[in-house]
Amino acid sequence: MASPSLLPVSGRPNELLSIRSNLSFGTSCEPDFEVETLNLEGQYKKRRTYLKKEPWCEDFRMVEALLPTMRSVDYYMEPCLMDLAAREVADPGYCSRVLDFTVGRFGYGRVKFLGKTDVRRLNLDQIVKFNRHEVVVYEDENAKPMVGQGLNKPAEVSLTLKLKLLDFNKGQINEVVERLRESMERQGAEFISYDPVIGEWKFLVCHFSRFGLSGDDEEDITMDDAAEVQDPAEMKGGEIVDMDEAAPAEVEANEPVLYHSLPAHLGLDPVRMNEMRTWMFPDDEEEVVEDLIGLRQKLPCNKENLGSPLQNSTQRMSHRASSPVMRKTPLALLEYKPASFDYSSPGTILLAQQHKGLASKMMKGVGFTLNLKYETPISGSHSHNIVDAGLFMGRSFRVGWGPNGVLVHCGAPVGSDDSQRFLSSVIHVEKVALDKVVRDENNKFRKELVDFAFDSPLNLHKAINHETKEFEMGSFKLKLQKVVSNRLMLSEICRSYIDIVERQLEVPGLSSSARLVLMHHVMIWELIKVLFSERENSGLSKSVGADNEEAMMQDLKESSLEVDQEALPLVRRAEFSCWLQESVCQRVQDEVSSLNESSYLEHIFLLLTGRQLEAAVEMSASRGDVRLACLLSQAGGLNHDDIARQLDLWRSNGLDFNFIEKERVRLYELLSGNIHGALHDLKIDWKRFLGLLMWYRMPPHTPLPIIFQTYHRLFVNGKAPYPLPIYIDEGPVDADVHFSEKHYDLSYYLMLLHANGEGEFSSLKTMLSAFSSTHDPLDYHMIWHQRAVLEAVGIFTSKDLQVLDMGLVSQLLCIGQCHWAIYVVLHMPQRDDYPYLHATVIREILFQYCETWSSDESQRQFIENLDVPLSWLHEAMAVYFSYHGDLSKALEHYLECANWQKAHSIFVTSVAHKLFLSADHSEIWRLAIAMEDHKSEIENWDLGAGIYISFYLIKSSLQDDTNTMSELVRKLG
C-alpha cells in the first residue's frame, strides 16, 4: 500500500508532528498503511500507524495537501504546522486567512506578514530565505505573484544586527540608526527601530524582493560577527543541544551534516571548500590522510562504497564532523622584526609561538606585475588613482597601520609621476616618519632633540597655571585640565618658548629644513607676543610721536616709563614694524649681495623693501646723491603726498622720464606710495609687500587691523602676493613638498586673527594645520603649544581641534613618551557628543603601550599623578601579563582592578593547582579570601575558589579537634 507523504517538520527544528496525539479525530483506525516519522534523537525509523478506513481519512489527506511546507531545520513558522493543521480541521479555510503569519530563522531574524495571509500550498523553503543581515522573499522574480498576493505583501521584518561597540554611547547609536535609516530609504522601506542591546533591527516593507544591508553598508557599520549568528543547528526548542543528537529530516545517507561550517553560513559548498583546503594547505595533509584511512577501515570494501572523489570527500567530511575534534588554541604572535626602517627594505613576518625557533621559509617577494606601456583597462588615467592590488583583491586589503608608525600598503603612492612605474601586487611594510622632528640630517635619532622638541615645551606648559574640572566617565572619574593665563603674562610665556627653540637651534647636525622651521617658530612666538600681549599702564600721559617708529621702540627699551592707553596701538604698530624688518632682513641681504656695485640705485631700492633706511641713506650720501639721501631720510613720514604731487606735476608738464634713470624713477614711485608702479616688473615676497604697504603707502598712524585688512583685500583681488608658508616662500627644503595653495603662512593667519578682533574666526582649523608652519604634515609638536597659549589668554576658543591633539599624541607615542601623550589627552576639551572620548583614548594608550610605561617607573608615577584611575593601569598590565603567559602576575592585577570573574577564572584554571602542588597553602588562602567578599559577582564560585576555602576550613577544624584530643590524652595520662 502506498504511504502518504510525511507532514513536514515545522516550528522548532525537531518538533514532531504526531498524527495520533496532536490531531484528535475521535475514532480508532484499523491497520492500513505506515507513516514515516522522526523521533527526538533525530534518527530515522519506521513505525506502523493503524488507521481505519473512515471518512475522516480523506479529510486528513485534504488538510495535509493545503498546509505549507518547510523542511529547513533552522527555520520556523508561527503558527506552527501543528497549530495550522488543528485549526484547519476545526475551522475549514483557516489556512487561507492566517492572521500575522510569521516565518523566521534562528539567529538571523523573522518576517511577520501583516493582516490575513493565504499560506495554502506555499513552499516556504524556496520563497523565504534569510542570509546575513538580509531577507529575500521570492528570489525568483518570475515566480513572484502580484503585490498583495501570496507573501508579496506588507510585512514587518526583524533582522539580527549586533555591533562591536565598546560603549553604547548616544553618539555611536545615533550614527548607526541614521545609517540604517538611510539604507532603508534607498531600498524603499520604512525604518522602525534598532535595539543595540539585543541587536534587533526592525523595518516595514510594502512588498518584497531583497531587503537588508549591502556590502558598502556593512563596511560602514562594524559588525560583531562572533556574536552575530547563533548556530541554528545547535538550537532545539529554544535550548542549545549537541549536534550529535540531532539530524535533519531530509538528509540522505551519504550527505554530510556541516551546521558548524563557516562555508555553510557563507552560502558555499563545504565539501568543495574542504577539498580546496587540502590542496592549498599541505601542512594539514597528514591529518586528512589519517582521517581517510580510519574511515576506509570502518567501511566494508565493496563496490557500493567505491564512489567518485567527491563522494569520498563527502564521506571523509561526515566522519570528521561526527568525531570529536580537538581544536588548536590560537597562539599569540611573539615577535615583530621590522628589520632596518630605511624606507626601502620590508620587515620580516611575525612568528607564532608554535613556530618560534624553526627555520623560516624564504619566499620570493614578487607579485603580479603589469607593464604600463601597453593599454589595458587599468592603465591610463586610472593608474594614477588605483593600484592593481586594490583592483584584484577589492576590499580584502587596503592600507593598515602598525605600531610606531608602521604602514602596510600595496603599490606605489597615488598620483606618482614616475614614467617607469609598474603596478604590482606586492605588499610593502614601511615606516612613516612620525619621529622626524627628533632626527638629524643623517636620519639619526638624537635624544637631546627629544628634550628640546617635547620634554622642555611640555614641562613649560605644565608650569603654567591650570584649572581642573572633574568629569564622570561611566563609573570612573577623570580630571580634565586647561591652561589659564592672561595677556599681561603672554610676553613672558612667549619668551620662555623662544629660549627653548633657540637652544634647539644650537644642536649640531640639524638639516637646513629643520633650521628653517625652527627659526620660523621663533618668529611666530615673537609675532604672538607683538599682536596679542598687553602692558600694565599707570595712566600717565606721555607724548609718543608716530613719525619715527624705530626711535619710539628705542625709547621704550631704554625707558621704564609706561605709555597711556591711547598710544598703545601705535606702540603695537611700531613693534610689528620691527618684527617685519627682522623677518625680511636675511632675504634682503641675500639679494643685495648678488648685485654688482655699479647699480647702487637698485641696491637702495632693495634696502627700502626691508626698511633699512640708515644703510640706504649712507649709500646715497657716499655716492654724492645728497638730495636723494634727504628724501630717503624722511621716507614713510608725512611727505609721500608731496612726492606724489611732484610726479603728477612732471607728467602733466610733459617731462620726458627717459632722461631720468629707471631705477631712480622707481625709487620716487615707492617714496610717493605708488607701490604697484614701483613694482610693475619686479616680484617680491608677501612680507616685504606688506611692509611697503605699511611703510610707504598708508599713513603712519593707521592701526594694524586696517593694514592687514587692506592687504587681504588686495590679495583677494590678485594685486598682492600669495602669503606662502615659510617652507615654500624661503627656498627649497630637503624634502618633497606638494603645495596645493590651500594654506597660508601661520604668521599671516595670526595677522588675520588680530584683525578679526572679537568676531568668530572661520579659518581656525586651517591656521592650526601642520602645513601652515612646516613641510612635515605629521609634525604638531609646536603648533599645539601655540594653540594652547592663544586659547589660554582668550584669543579664541574651539572644541573641534582633535586632529591637532591626536597628531601630537601620535608623535609622543612614537618616541615612547606615553605619560606626555596621556597629559595631552587630558587637555582635550570635553564634548557632549563624544562623552567617553578621553576614557577611550587613554585606555587604548595604556593597553597598547603597556610594556613602555610599565617598565619606566617615572612614567608610571607621572600617569598616577594625573589621577588616571588605577584600575585602568592594573587592567592593562593584567592583559599584558596574560598575553606573555605570566598568569600569576595577571591574577594579581585582575584583583587590583576588581575584575573578579576574570581573576577567579585564572585562579581556578592556571594558578591554584600549581600552588597546591607546591604546598603554598597560605598563598591560596590569601587569593581566595581576596575574592570571597565578591563571590556574588563570580560565576561558579562554589565550584572554584569556594572549594579551597571549604577545604581549608574543614582542615583547620579537624586539626583543632586533633589538638584537643591530644591535649586530653596528655592530661589523663
mmCIF file of C-alpha atoms in Angstrom, residues 312-579:
data_model
loop_
_atom_site.group_PDB
_atom_site.id
_atom_site.type_symbol
_atom_site.label_atom_id
_atom_site.label_comp_id
_atom_site.label_asym_id
_atom_site.label_seq_id
_atom_site.Cartn_x
_atom_site.Cartn_y
_atom_site.Cartn_z
ATOM 1 C CA ASN A 312 34.847 10.034 -0.864
ATOM 2 C CA SER A 313 35.454 13.599 0.234
ATOM 3 C CA THR A 314 31.873 13.796 1.441
ATOM 4 C CA GLN A 315 32.279 10.648 3.476
ATOM 5 C CA ARG A 316 35.523 11.953 4.925
ATOM 6 C CA MET A 317 33.851 15.181 5.939
ATOM 7 C CA SER A 318 30.951 13.281 7.502
ATOM 8 C CA HIS A 319 33.346 11.211 9.553
ATOM 9 C CA ARG A 320 35.257 14.252 10.766
ATOM 10 C CA ALA A 321 32.075 16.122 11.608
ATOM 11 C CA SER A 322 30.766 13.282 13.745
ATOM 12 C CA SER A 323 34.015 12.577 15.603
ATOM 13 C CA PRO A 324 35.200 14.804 18.432
ATOM 14 C CA VAL A 325 37.660 17.406 17.176
ATOM 15 C CA MET A 326 40.450 18.853 19.270
ATOM 16 C CA ARG A 327 40.653 22.481 18.184
ATOM 17 C CA LYS A 328 44.029 24.139 18.289
ATOM 18 C CA THR A 329 44.160 27.162 20.553
ATOM 19 C CA PRO A 330 45.292 30.267 18.640
ATOM 20 C CA LEU A 331 48.739 31.281 19.798
ATOM 21 C CA ALA A 332 49.806 34.889 20.144
ATOM 22 C CA LEU A 333 52.348 36.426 17.818
ATOM 23 C CA LEU A 334 55.522 36.931 19.784
ATOM 24 C CA GLU A 335 57.939 38.819 17.600
ATOM 25 C CA TYR A 336 57.907 41.633 15.127
ATOM 26 C CA LYS A 337 61.190 42.469 13.476
ATOM 27 C CA PRO A 338 60.791 45.362 11.061
ATOM 28 C CA ALA A 339 64.477 44.993 10.050
ATOM 29 C CA SER A 340 66.020 48.368 9.263
ATOM 30 C CA PHE A 341 63.435 51.025 8.669
ATOM 31 C CA ASP A 342 65.350 52.704 5.887
ATOM 32 C CA TYR A 343 62.104 53.248 3.986
ATOM 33 C CA SER A 344 63.136 50.702 1.358
ATOM 34 C CA SER A 345 63.510 47.290 2.980
ATOM 35 C CA PRO A 346 60.407 45.370 4.076
ATOM 36 C CA GLY A 347 60.112 43.872 7.541
ATOM 37 C CA THR A 348 60.002 40.207 8.453
ATOM 38 C CA ILE A 349 56.880 38.214 9.128
ATOM 39 C CA LEU A 350 55.512 37.759 12.636
ATOM 40 C CA LEU A 351 56.299 34.336 14.096
ATOM 41 C CA ALA A 352 53.722 32.355 16.034
ATOM 42 C CA GLN A 353 54.736 30.766 19.298
ATOM 43 C CA GLN A 354 54.454 27.245 17.939
ATOM 44 C CA HIS A 355 56.906 28.015 15.090
ATOM 45 C CA LYS A 356 59.341 30.055 17.174
ATOM 46 C CA GLY A 357 62.874 28.789 16.703
ATOM 47 C CA LEU A 358 62.147 26.983 13.435
ATOM 48 C CA ALA A 359 63.764 27.949 10.180
ATOM 49 C CA SER A 360 61.510 30.236 8.133
ATOM 50 C CA LYS A 361 60.781 29.513 4.503
ATOM 51 C CA MET A 362 62.261 32.147 2.225
ATOM 52 C CA MET A 363 59.597 33.393 -0.160
ATOM 53 C CA LYS A 364 60.401 35.409 -3.234
ATOM 54 C CA GLY A 365 58.736 38.786 -2.762
ATOM 55 C CA VAL A 366 57.472 39.193 -6.321
ATOM 56 C CA GLY A 367 53.825 39.637 -7.141
ATOM 57 C CA PHE A 368 51.854 40.188 -10.290
ATOM 58 C CA THR A 369 53.344 42.952 -12.454
ATOM 59 C CA LEU A 370 51.869 44.837 -15.366
ATOM 60 C CA ASN A 371 53.860 46.865 -17.857
ATOM 61 C CA LEU A 372 52.052 50.162 -18.353
ATOM 62 C CA LYS A 373 53.347 50.762 -21.846
ATOM 63 C CA TYR A 374 50.558 48.502 -23.105
ATOM 64 C CA GLU A 375 46.993 49.803 -22.925
ATOM 65 C CA THR A 376 44.823 47.871 -20.507
ATOM 66 C CA PRO A 377 41.566 48.615 -18.668
ATOM 67 C CA ILE A 378 43.565 49.521 -15.557
ATOM 68 C CA SER A 379 46.242 51.638 -17.199
ATOM 69 C CA GLY A 380 45.891 55.176 -18.488
ATOM 70 C CA SER A 381 44.330 57.737 -16.192
ATOM 71 C CA HIS A 382 43.061 55.151 -13.706
ATOM 72 C CA SER A 383 46.608 54.008 -12.926
ATOM 73 C CA HIS A 384 47.211 57.319 -11.142
ATOM 74 C CA ASN A 385 44.497 56.574 -8.612
ATOM 75 C CA ILE A 386 44.150 52.806 -8.144
ATOM 76 C CA VAL A 387 46.858 50.202 -7.761
ATOM 77 C CA ASP A 388 46.243 46.707 -9.039
ATOM 78 C CA ALA A 389 46.185 45.034 -5.612
ATOM 79 C CA GLY A 390 43.068 47.049 -4.865
ATOM 80 C CA LEU A 391 41.551 46.023 -8.202
ATOM 81 C CA PHE A 392 42.302 42.332 -7.847
ATOM 82 C CA MET A 393 41.544 41.904 -4.148
ATOM 83 C CA GLY A 394 38.803 44.510 -3.804
ATOM 84 C CA ARG A 395 38.027 45.325 -0.210
ATOM 85 C CA SER A 396 40.092 42.482 1.217
ATOM 86 C CA PHE A 397 43.213 44.632 1.528
ATOM 87 C CA ARG A 398 43.737 48.351 1.509
ATOM 88 C CA VAL A 399 46.012 50.151 3.996
ATOM 89 C CA GLY A 400 46.792 49.265 7.577
ATOM 90 C CA TRP A 401 48.728 50.898 10.422
ATOM 91 C CA GLY A 402 51.041 49.009 12.736
ATOM 92 C CA PRO A 403 52.805 50.113 15.931
ATOM 93 C CA ASN A 404 55.102 53.148 15.945
ATOM 94 C CA GLY A 405 54.197 54.428 12.507
ATOM 95 C CA VAL A 406 54.464 51.158 10.550
ATOM 96 C CA LEU A 407 52.376 51.436 7.368
ATOM 97 C CA VAL A 408 51.344 48.346 5.390
ATOM 98 C CA HIS A 409 50.187 49.114 1.857
ATOM 99 C CA CYS A 410 50.255 47.879 -1.722
ATOM 100 C CA GLY A 411 51.736 49.544 -4.789
ATOM 101 C CA ALA A 412 53.201 52.989 -5.317
ATOM 102 C CA PRO A 413 51.994 56.333 -3.922
ATOM 103 C CA VAL A 414 48.801 57.528 -5.554
ATOM 104 C CA GLY A 415 49.422 60.114 -8.265
ATOM 105 C CA SER A 416 53.062 59.144 -8.853
ATOM 106 C CA ASP A 417 54.546 60.741 -11.980
ATOM 107 C CA ASP A 418 57.295 58.143 -12.489
ATOM 108 C CA SER A 419 57.287 57.067 -16.139
ATOM 109 C CA GLN A 420 58.981 53.753 -15.249
ATOM 110 C CA ARG A 421 56.206 52.870 -12.843
ATOM 111 C CA PHE A 422 54.853 49.304 -12.682
ATOM 112 C CA LEU A 423 51.678 48.214 -10.992
ATOM 113 C CA SER A 424 52.376 45.408 -8.533
ATOM 114 C CA SER A 425 50.501 43.255 -6.048
ATOM 115 C CA VAL A 426 53.490 43.119 -3.678
ATOM 116 C CA ILE A 427 52.608 44.233 -0.164
ATOM 117 C CA HIS A 428 55.001 46.783 1.361
ATOM 118 C CA VAL A 429 55.815 47.347 5.029
ATOM 119 C CA GLU A 430 57.286 50.804 5.578
ATOM 120 C CA LYS A 431 57.965 53.158 8.451
ATOM 121 C CA VAL A 432 56.243 56.529 8.419
ATOM 122 C CA ALA A 433 58.455 59.255 9.869
ATOM 123 C CA LEU A 434 56.354 60.295 12.850
ATOM 124 C CA ASP A 435 59.608 60.981 14.717
ATOM 125 C CA LYS A 436 61.330 63.002 12.006
ATOM 126 C CA VAL A 437 61.494 66.046 14.262
ATOM 127 C CA VAL A 438 63.940 64.252 16.603
ATOM 128 C CA ARG A 439 66.310 63.087 13.851
ATOM 129 C CA ASP A 440 69.280 64.970 12.427
ATOM 130 C CA GLU A 441 70.327 65.427 8.805
ATOM 131 C CA ASN A 442 71.746 61.872 8.797
ATOM 132 C CA ASN A 443 68.379 60.495 9.974
ATOM 133 C CA LYS A 444 69.939 59.593 13.323
ATOM 134 C CA PHE A 445 67.814 59.670 16.461
ATOM 135 C CA ARG A 446 69.008 62.416 18.848
ATOM 136 C CA LYS A 447 67.984 62.274 22.499
ATOM 137 C CA GLU A 448 68.679 65.975 23.030
ATOM 138 C CA LEU A 449 66.167 66.791 20.310
ATOM 139 C CA VAL A 450 63.550 64.818 22.235
ATOM 140 C CA ASP A 451 64.164 67.084 25.205
ATOM 141 C CA PHE A 452 64.025 70.347 23.243
ATOM 142 C CA ALA A 453 61.103 69.378 20.981
ATOM 143 C CA PHE A 454 58.870 67.606 23.508
ATOM 144 C CA ASP A 455 60.006 67.409 27.139
ATOM 145 C CA SER A 456 61.014 71.038 27.701
ATOM 146 C CA PRO A 457 57.979 72.618 25.970
ATOM 147 C CA LEU A 458 55.587 70.274 27.783
ATOM 148 C CA ASN A 459 57.255 70.944 31.126
ATOM 149 C CA LEU A 460 56.859 74.670 30.435
ATOM 150 C CA HIS A 461 53.218 74.082 29.520
ATOM 151 C CA LYS A 462 52.748 72.135 32.756
ATOM 152 C CA ALA A 463 54.265 75.005 34.762
ATOM 153 C CA ILE A 464 51.640 77.484 33.535
ATOM 154 C CA ASN A 465 48.560 77.897 35.692
ATOM 155 C CA HIS A 466 45.909 75.225 35.135
ATOM 156 C CA GLU A 467 42.295 74.820 36.048
ATOM 157 C CA THR A 468 40.981 71.295 36.644
ATOM 158 C CA LYS A 469 37.451 70.052 36.124
ATOM 159 C CA GLU A 470 36.261 66.582 37.080
ATOM 160 C CA PHE A 471 34.087 64.607 34.681
ATOM 161 C CA GLU A 472 32.403 61.236 35.176
ATOM 162 C CA MET A 473 33.381 58.648 32.568
ATOM 163 C CA GLY A 474 30.956 55.857 33.355
ATOM 164 C CA SER A 475 31.858 54.509 36.778
ATOM 165 C CA PHE A 476 35.174 56.382 36.812
ATOM 166 C CA LYS A 477 36.201 59.997 37.094
ATOM 167 C CA LEU A 478 38.793 61.904 35.086
ATOM 168 C CA LYS A 479 40.249 65.310 35.846
ATOM 169 C CA LEU A 480 40.460 67.270 32.610
ATOM 170 C CA GLN A 481 42.877 70.169 32.592
ATOM 171 C CA LYS A 482 43.061 73.531 30.845
ATOM 172 C CA VAL A 483 45.792 76.171 30.768
ATOM 173 C CA VAL A 484 44.675 79.616 32.002
ATOM 174 C CA SER A 485 46.627 82.849 31.698
ATOM 175 C CA ASN A 486 46.211 86.463 30.618
ATOM 176 C CA ARG A 487 47.689 88.857 28.095
ATOM 177 C CA LEU A 488 49.875 90.501 30.701
ATOM 178 C CA MET A 489 51.727 87.174 31.146
ATOM 179 C CA LEU A 490 51.810 86.376 27.427
ATOM 180 C CA SER A 491 55.102 88.186 26.750
ATOM 181 C CA GLU A 492 56.914 86.148 29.412
ATOM 182 C CA ILE A 493 55.416 82.861 28.191
ATOM 183 C CA CYS A 494 56.446 83.548 24.603
ATOM 184 C CA ARG A 495 59.970 84.455 25.722
ATOM 185 C CA SER A 496 60.254 81.119 27.538
ATOM 186 C CA TYR A 497 59.240 79.152 24.445
ATOM 187 C CA ILE A 498 61.679 81.167 22.327
ATOM 188 C CA ASP A 499 64.537 80.249 24.699
ATOM 189 C CA ILE A 500 63.744 76.541 24.235
ATOM 190 C CA VAL A 501 63.711 76.803 20.427
ATOM 191 C CA GLU A 502 66.934 78.819 20.371
ATOM 192 C CA ARG A 503 68.651 76.123 22.450
ATOM 193 C CA GLN A 504 67.404 73.533 19.960
ATOM 194 C CA LEU A 505 68.974 75.561 17.132
ATOM 195 C CA GLU A 506 72.344 75.111 18.813
ATOM 196 C CA VAL A 507 72.215 71.314 18.398
ATOM 197 C CA PRO A 508 74.786 70.342 15.724
ATOM 198 C CA GLY A 509 73.832 68.287 12.709
ATOM 199 C CA LEU A 510 70.375 69.736 12.043
ATOM 200 C CA SER A 511 69.184 69.750 8.452
ATOM 201 C CA SER A 512 68.613 73.019 6.632
ATOM 202 C CA SER A 513 64.856 72.436 6.528
ATOM 203 C CA ALA A 514 64.774 71.811 10.290
ATOM 204 C CA ARG A 515 66.685 75.036 10.954
ATOM 205 C CA LEU A 516 64.342 76.964 8.696
ATOM 206 C CA VAL A 517 61.280 75.658 10.548
ATOM 207 C CA LEU A 518 62.844 76.319 13.964
ATOM 208 C CA MET A 519 63.677 79.917 13.066
ATOM 209 C CA HIS A 520 60.105 80.287 11.877
ATOM 210 C CA HIS A 521 58.883 79.043 15.280
ATOM 211 C CA VAL A 522 60.930 81.801 16.920
ATOM 212 C CA MET A 523 59.385 84.443 14.682
ATOM 213 C CA ILE A 524 55.867 83.074 15.317
ATOM 214 C CA TRP A 525 56.303 83.333 19.098
ATOM 215 C CA GLU A 526 57.638 86.879 18.630
ATOM 216 C CA LEU A 527 54.610 87.749 16.489
ATOM 217 C CA ILE A 528 52.185 86.318 19.068
ATOM 218 C CA LYS A 529 53.849 88.479 21.696
ATOM 219 C CA VAL A 530 53.622 91.580 19.472
ATOM 220 C CA LEU A 531 49.995 91.159 18.354
ATOM 221 C CA PHE A 532 48.286 89.836 21.470
ATOM 222 C CA SER A 533 50.240 90.794 24.603
ATOM 223 C CA GLU A 534 49.352 93.761 26.792
ATOM 224 C CA ARG A 535 51.269 96.016 29.153
ATOM 225 C CA GLU A 536 50.328 97.369 32.516
ATOM 226 C CA ASN A 537 49.966 101.132 32.362
ATOM 227 C CA SER A 538 49.869 103.650 35.172
ATOM 228 C CA GLY A 539 47.513 106.004 33.416
ATOM 229 C CA LEU A 540 50.222 108.669 32.985
ATOM 230 C CA SER A 541 50.054 110.565 29.696
ATOM 231 C CA LYS A 542 53.227 110.609 27.678
ATOM 232 C CA SER A 543 53.673 112.114 24.257
ATOM 233 C CA VAL A 544 54.596 109.484 21.716
ATOM 234 C CA GLY A 545 55.492 110.546 18.218
ATOM 235 C CA ALA A 546 54.402 108.324 15.367
ATOM 236 C CA ASP A 547 56.667 109.580 12.630
ATOM 237 C CA ASN A 548 59.676 107.536 13.690
ATOM 238 C CA GLU A 549 58.712 104.045 14.829
ATOM 239 C CA GLU A 550 62.308 102.903 15.299
ATOM 240 C CA ALA A 551 63.040 105.803 17.631
ATOM 241 C CA MET A 552 59.843 105.047 19.558
ATOM 242 C CA MET A 553 60.899 101.431 20.077
ATOM 243 C CA GLN A 554 64.368 102.506 21.201
ATOM 244 C CA ASP A 555 62.865 104.905 23.739
ATOM 245 C CA LEU A 556 60.596 102.187 25.072
ATOM 246 C CA LYS A 557 63.524 99.823 25.507
ATOM 247 C CA GLU A 558 65.709 102.375 27.264
ATOM 248 C CA SER A 559 62.990 103.814 29.479
ATOM 249 C CA SER A 560 60.809 102.179 32.053
ATOM 250 C CA LEU A 561 58.133 104.847 31.713
ATOM 251 C CA GLU A 562 54.805 103.486 30.593
ATOM 252 C CA VAL A 563 52.616 104.933 27.861
ATOM 253 C CA ASP A 564 48.950 105.750 28.159
ATOM 254 C CA GLN A 565 46.167 103.671 26.676
ATOM 255 C CA GLU A 566 45.690 105.817 23.569
ATOM 256 C CA ALA A 567 49.292 105.323 22.499
ATOM 257 C CA LEU A 568 49.218 101.504 22.791
ATOM 258 C CA PRO A 569 48.038 100.900 19.167
ATOM 259 C CA LEU A 570 50.952 102.979 17.915
ATOM 260 C CA VAL A 571 53.332 101.090 20.140
ATOM 261 C CA ARG A 572 51.993 97.782 18.820
ATOM 262 C CA ARG A 573 52.393 99.050 15.246
ATOM 263 C CA ALA A 574 55.989 100.038 15.979
ATOM 264 C CA GLU A 575 56.711 96.608 17.451
ATOM 265 C CA PHE A 576 55.161 94.895 14.440
ATOM 266 C CA SER A 577 57.254 97.087 12.128
ATOM 267 C CA CYS A 578 60.401 95.932 13.885
ATOM 268 C CA TRP A 579 59.236 92.301 13.695
#
